[in-house]
mmCIF file with all atom_site columns, C-alpha atoms in Angstrom:
data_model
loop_
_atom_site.group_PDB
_atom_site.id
_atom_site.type_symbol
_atom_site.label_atom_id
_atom_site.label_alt_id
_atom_site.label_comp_id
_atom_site.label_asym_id
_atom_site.label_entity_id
_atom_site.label_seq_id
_atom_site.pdbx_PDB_ins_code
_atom_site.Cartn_x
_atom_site.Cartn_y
_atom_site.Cartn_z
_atom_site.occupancy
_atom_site.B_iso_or_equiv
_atom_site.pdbx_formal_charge
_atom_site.auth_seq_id
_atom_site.auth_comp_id
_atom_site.auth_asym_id
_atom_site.auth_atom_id
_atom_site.pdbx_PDB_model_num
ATOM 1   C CA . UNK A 1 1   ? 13.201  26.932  3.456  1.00 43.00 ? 1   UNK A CA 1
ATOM 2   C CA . UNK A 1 2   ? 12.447  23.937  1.073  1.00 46.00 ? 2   UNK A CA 1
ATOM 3   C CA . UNK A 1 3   ? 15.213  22.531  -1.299 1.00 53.00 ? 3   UNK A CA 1
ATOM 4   C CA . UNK A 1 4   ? 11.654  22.596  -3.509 1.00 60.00 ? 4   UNK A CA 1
ATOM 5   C CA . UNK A 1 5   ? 8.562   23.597  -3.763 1.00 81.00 ? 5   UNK A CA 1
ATOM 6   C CA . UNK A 1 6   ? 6.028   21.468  -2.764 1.00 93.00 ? 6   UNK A CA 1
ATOM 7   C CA . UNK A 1 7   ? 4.021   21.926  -6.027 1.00 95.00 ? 7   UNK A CA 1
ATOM 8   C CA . UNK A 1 8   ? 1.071   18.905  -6.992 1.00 96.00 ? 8   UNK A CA 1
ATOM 9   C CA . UNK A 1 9   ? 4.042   16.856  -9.585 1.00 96.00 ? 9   UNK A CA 1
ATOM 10  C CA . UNK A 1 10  ? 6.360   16.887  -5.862 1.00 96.00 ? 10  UNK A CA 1
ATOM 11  C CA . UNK A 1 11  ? 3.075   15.357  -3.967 1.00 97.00 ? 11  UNK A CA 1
ATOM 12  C CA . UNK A 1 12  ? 2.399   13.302  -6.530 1.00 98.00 ? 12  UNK A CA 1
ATOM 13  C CA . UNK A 1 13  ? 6.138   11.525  -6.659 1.00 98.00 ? 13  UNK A CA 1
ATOM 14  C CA . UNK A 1 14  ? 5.630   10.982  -3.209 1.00 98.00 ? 14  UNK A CA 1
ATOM 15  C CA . UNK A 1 15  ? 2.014   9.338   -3.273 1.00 98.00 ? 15  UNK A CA 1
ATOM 16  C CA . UNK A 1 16  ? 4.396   7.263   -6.041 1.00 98.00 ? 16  UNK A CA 1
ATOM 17  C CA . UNK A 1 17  ? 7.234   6.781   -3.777 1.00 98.00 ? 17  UNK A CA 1
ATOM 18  C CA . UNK A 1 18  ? 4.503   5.810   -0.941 1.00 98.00 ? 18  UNK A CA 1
ATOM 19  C CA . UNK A 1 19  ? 2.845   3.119   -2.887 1.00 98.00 ? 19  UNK A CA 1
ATOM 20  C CA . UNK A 1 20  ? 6.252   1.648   -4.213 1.00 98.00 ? 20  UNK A CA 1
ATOM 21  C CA . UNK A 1 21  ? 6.861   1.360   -0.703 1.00 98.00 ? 21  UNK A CA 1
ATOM 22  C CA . UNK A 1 22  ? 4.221   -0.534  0.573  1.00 97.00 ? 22  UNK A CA 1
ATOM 23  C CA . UNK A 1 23  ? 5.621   -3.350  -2.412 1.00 96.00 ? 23  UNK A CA 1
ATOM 24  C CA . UNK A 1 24  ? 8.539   -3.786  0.576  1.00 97.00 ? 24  UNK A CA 1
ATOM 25  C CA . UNK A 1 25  ? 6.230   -4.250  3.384  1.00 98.00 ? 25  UNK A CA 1
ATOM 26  C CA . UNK A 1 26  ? 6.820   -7.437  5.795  1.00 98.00 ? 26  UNK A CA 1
ATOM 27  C CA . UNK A 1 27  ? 2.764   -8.214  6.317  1.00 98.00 ? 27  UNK A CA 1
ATOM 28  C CA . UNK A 1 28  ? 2.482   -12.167 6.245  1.00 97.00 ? 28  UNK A CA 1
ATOM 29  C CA . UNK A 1 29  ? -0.309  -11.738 8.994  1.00 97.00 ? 29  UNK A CA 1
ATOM 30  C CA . UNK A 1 30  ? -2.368  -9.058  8.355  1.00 96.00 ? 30  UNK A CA 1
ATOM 31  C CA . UNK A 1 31  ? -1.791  -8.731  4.599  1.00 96.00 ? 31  UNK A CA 1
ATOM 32  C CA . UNK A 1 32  ? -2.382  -5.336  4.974  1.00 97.00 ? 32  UNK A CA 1
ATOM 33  C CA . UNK A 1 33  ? 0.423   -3.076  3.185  1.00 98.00 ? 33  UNK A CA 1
ATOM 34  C CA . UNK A 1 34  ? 1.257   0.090   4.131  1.00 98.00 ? 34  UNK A CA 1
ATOM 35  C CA . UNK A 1 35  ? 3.809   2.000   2.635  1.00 98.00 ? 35  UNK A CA 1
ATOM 36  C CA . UNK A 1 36  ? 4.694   5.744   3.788  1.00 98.00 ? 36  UNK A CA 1
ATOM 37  C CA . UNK A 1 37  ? 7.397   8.460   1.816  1.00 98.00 ? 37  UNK A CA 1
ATOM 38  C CA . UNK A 1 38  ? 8.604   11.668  3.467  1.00 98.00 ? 38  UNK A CA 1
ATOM 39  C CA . UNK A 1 39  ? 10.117  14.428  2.048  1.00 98.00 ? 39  UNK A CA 1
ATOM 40  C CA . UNK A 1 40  ? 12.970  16.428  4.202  1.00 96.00 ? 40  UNK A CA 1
ATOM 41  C CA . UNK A 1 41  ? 13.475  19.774  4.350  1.00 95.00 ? 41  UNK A CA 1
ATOM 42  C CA . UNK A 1 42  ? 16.863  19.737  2.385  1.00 95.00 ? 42  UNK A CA 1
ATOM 43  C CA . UNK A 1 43  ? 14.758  17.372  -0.518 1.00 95.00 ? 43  UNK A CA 1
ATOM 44  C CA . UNK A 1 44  ? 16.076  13.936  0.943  1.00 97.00 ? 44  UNK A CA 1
ATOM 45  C CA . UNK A 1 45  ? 13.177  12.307  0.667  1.00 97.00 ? 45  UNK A CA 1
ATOM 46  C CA . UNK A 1 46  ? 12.682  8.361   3.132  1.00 98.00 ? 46  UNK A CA 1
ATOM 47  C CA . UNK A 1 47  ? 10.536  5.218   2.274  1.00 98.00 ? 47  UNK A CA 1
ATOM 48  C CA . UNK A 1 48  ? 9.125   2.861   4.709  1.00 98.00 ? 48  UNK A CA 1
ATOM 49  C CA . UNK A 1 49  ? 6.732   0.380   4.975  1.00 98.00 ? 49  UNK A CA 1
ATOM 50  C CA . UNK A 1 50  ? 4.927   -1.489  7.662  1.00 98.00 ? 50  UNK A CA 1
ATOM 51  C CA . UNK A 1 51  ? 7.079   -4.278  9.581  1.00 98.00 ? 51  UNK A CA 1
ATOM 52  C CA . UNK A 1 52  ? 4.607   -6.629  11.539 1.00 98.00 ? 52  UNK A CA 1
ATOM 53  C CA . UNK A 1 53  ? 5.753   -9.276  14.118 1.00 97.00 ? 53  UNK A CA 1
ATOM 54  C CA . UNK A 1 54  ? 4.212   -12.518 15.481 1.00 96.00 ? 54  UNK A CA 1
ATOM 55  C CA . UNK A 1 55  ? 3.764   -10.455 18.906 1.00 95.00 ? 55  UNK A CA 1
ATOM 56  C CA . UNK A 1 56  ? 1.222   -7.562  17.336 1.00 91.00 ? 56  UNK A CA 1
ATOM 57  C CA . UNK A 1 57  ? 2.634   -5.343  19.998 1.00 91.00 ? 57  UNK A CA 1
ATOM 58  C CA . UNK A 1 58  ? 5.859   -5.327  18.323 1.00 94.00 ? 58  UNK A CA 1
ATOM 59  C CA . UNK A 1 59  ? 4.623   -4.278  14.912 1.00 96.00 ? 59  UNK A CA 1
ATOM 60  C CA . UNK A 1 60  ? 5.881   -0.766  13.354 1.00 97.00 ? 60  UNK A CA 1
ATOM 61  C CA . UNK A 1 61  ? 4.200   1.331   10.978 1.00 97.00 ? 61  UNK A CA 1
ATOM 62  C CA . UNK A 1 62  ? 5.122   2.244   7.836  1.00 98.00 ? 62  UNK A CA 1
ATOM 63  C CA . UNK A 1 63  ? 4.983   5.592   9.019  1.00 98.00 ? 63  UNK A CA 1
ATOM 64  C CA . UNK A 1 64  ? 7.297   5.408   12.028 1.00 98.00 ? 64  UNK A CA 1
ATOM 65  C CA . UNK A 1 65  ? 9.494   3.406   10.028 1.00 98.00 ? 65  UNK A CA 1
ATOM 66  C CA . UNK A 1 66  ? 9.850   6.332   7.747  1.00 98.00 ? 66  UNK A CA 1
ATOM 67  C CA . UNK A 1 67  ? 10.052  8.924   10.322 1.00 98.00 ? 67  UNK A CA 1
ATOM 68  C CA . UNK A 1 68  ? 12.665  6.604   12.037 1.00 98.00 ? 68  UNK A CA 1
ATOM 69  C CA . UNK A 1 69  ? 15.142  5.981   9.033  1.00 98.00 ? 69  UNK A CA 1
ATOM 70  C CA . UNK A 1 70  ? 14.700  9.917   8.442  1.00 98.00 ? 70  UNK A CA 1
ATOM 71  C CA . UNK A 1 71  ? 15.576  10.845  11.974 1.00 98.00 ? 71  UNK A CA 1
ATOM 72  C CA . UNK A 1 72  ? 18.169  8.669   12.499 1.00 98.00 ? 72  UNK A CA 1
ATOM 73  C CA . UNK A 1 73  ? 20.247  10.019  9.382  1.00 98.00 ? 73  UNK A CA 1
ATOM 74  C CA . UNK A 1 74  ? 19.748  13.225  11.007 1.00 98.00 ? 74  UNK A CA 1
ATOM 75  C CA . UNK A 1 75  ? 17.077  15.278  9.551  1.00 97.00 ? 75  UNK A CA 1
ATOM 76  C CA . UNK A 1 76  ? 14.566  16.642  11.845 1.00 95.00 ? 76  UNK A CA 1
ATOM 77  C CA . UNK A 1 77  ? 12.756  19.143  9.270  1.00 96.00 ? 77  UNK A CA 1
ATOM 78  C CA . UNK A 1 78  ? 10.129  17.670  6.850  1.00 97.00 ? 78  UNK A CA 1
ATOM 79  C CA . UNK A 1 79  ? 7.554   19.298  4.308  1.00 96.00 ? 79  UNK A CA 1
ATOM 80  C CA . UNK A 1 80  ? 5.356   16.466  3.767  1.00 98.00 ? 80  UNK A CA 1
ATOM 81  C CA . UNK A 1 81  ? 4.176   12.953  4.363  1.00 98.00 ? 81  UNK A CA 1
ATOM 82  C CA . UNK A 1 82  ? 2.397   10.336  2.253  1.00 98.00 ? 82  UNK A CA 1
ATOM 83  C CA . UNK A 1 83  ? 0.422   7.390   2.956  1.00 98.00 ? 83  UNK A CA 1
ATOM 84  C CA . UNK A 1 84  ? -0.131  4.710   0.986  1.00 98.00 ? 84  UNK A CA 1
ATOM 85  C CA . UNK A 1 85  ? -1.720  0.912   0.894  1.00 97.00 ? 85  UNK A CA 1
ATOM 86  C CA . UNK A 1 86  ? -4.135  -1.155  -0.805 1.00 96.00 ? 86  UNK A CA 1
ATOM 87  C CA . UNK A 1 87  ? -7.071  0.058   0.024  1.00 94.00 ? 87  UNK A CA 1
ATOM 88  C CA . UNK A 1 88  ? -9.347  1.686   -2.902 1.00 95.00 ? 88  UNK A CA 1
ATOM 89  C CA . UNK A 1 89  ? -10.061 4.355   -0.317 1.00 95.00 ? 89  UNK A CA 1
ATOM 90  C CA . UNK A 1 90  ? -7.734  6.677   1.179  1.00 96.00 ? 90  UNK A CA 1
ATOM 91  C CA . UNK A 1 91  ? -6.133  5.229   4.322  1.00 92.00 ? 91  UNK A CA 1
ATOM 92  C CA . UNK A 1 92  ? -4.979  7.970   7.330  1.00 95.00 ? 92  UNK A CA 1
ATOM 93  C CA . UNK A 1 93  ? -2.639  7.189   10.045 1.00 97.00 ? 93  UNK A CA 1
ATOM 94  C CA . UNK A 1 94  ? -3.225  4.997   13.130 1.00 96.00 ? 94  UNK A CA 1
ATOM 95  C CA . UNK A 1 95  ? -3.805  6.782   16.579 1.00 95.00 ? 95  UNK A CA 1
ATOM 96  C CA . UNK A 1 96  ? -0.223  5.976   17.543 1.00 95.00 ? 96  UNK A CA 1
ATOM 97  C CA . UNK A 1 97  ? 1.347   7.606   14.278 1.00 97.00 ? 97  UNK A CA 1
ATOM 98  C CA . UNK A 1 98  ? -0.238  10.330  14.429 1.00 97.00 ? 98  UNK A CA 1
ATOM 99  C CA . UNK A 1 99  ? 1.103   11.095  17.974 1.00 96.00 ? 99  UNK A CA 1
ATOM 100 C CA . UNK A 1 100 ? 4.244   9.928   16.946 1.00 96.00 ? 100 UNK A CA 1
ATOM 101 C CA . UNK A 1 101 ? 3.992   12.068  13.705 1.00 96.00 ? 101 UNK A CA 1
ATOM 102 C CA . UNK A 1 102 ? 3.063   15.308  15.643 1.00 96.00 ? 102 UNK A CA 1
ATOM 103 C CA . UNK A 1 103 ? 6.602   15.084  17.900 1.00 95.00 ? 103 UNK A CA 1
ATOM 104 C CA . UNK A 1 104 ? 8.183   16.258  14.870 1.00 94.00 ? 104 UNK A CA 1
ATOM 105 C CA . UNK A 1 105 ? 5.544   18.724  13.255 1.00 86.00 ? 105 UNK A CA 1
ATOM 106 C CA . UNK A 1 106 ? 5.304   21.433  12.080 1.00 92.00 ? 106 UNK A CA 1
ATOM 107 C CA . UNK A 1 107 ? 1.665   21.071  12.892 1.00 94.00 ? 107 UNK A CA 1
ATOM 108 C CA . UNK A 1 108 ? 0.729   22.312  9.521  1.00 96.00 ? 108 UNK A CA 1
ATOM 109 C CA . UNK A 1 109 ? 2.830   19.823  7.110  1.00 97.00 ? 109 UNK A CA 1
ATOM 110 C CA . UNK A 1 110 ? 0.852   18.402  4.604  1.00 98.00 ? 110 UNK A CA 1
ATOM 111 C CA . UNK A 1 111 ? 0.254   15.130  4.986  1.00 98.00 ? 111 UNK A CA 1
ATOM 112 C CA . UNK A 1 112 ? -0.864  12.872  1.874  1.00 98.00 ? 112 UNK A CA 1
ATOM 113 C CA . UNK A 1 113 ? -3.418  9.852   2.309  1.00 98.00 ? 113 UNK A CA 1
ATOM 114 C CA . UNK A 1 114 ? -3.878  7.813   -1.199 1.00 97.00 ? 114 UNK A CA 1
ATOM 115 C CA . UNK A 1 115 ? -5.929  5.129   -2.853 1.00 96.00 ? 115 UNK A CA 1
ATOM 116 C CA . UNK A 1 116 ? -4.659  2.378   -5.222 1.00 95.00 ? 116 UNK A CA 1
ATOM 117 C CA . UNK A 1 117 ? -5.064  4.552   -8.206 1.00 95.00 ? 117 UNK A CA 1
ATOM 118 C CA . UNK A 1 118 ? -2.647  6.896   -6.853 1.00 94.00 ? 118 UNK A CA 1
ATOM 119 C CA . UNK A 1 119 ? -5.033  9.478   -6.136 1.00 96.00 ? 119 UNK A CA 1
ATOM 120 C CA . UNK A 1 120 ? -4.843  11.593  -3.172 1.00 97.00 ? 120 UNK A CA 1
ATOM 121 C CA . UNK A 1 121 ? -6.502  13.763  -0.360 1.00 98.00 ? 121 UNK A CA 1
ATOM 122 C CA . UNK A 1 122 ? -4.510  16.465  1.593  1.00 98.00 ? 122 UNK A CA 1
ATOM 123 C CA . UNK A 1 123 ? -4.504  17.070  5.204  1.00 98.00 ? 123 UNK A CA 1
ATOM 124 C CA . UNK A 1 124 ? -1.663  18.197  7.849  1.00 97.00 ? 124 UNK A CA 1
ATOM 125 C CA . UNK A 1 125 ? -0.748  16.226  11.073 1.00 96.00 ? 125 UNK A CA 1
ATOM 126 C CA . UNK A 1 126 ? -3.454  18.499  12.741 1.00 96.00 ? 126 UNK A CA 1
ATOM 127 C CA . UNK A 1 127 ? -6.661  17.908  11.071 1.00 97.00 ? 127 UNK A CA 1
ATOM 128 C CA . UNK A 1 128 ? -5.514  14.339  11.924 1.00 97.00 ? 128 UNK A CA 1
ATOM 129 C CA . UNK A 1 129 ? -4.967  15.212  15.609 1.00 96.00 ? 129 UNK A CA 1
ATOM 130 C CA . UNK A 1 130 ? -6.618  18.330  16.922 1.00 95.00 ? 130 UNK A CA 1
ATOM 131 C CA . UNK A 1 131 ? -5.459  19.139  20.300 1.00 92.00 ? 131 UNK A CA 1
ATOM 132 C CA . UNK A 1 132 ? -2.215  17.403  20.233 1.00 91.00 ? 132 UNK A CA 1
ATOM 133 C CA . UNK A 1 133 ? -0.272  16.247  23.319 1.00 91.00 ? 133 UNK A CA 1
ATOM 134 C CA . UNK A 1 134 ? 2.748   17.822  23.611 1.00 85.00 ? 134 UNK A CA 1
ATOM 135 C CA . UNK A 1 135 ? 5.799   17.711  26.339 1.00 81.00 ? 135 UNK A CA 1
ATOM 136 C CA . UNK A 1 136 ? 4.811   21.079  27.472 1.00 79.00 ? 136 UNK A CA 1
ATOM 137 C CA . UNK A 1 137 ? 1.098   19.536  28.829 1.00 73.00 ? 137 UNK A CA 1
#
């Protein structure tokens, strides 16, 4: 069970926490900032942004960075994700995070995409991957 509910002020810190994120991202050669906040089951809630590298390849997403500094400490439970950068639209996850995303589920966690005025839309890590790969395929 949640430490909280997520009511719309909880999303709404973390569409904040999300964009004050993406103010830490290392983008010198894209200049594109993402920033990403994720809120644990037990109410820690994890900041990342996007970390690029001279070899593209090597380049991490804001959301894998998240998910990484969450998992590592331990927690494996989340209630939702946000997603933020500087786009005036909303901005979704790459193919890659959302695969990534999905290996920790549940398949129904809300996940938050925002625009620059710290609006937001709601989805969950399926409607951004329908028919998810899983270990068991």
């Amino acid at each position: 069970m949640p430490a909280q509910e997520l009511t719309q002020e909880v999303k709404q810190n973390l569409v904040n926490l999300a964009m004050q994120a993406k103010d830490r991202s290392y983008s010198p050669y894209s200049k594109f900032r993402v920033g990403a906040a994720l809120l644990t089951e037990d109410g820690t809630l994890f900041q990342g942004g996007n970390i690029e590298n001279a070899s593209f390849g090597a380049t991490v997403c804001a959301e894998r960075t998240t998910y990484c500094k969450a998992i590592s400490e331990g927690h494996t439970k989340f209630v939702a994700l946000a997603v933020s950068s500087d786009e005036e639209n909303y901005i979704s996850p790459c193919g890659i995070c959302r695969q990534f995303i999905s290996e920790f589920g549940p398949d129904d966690l809300p996940v938050l995409l925002s625009n620059t005025k710290g609006e937001f839309t709601e989805t969950t890590i399926e409607g951004l991957l329908p028919f998810i790969f899983r270990l068991d395929h």
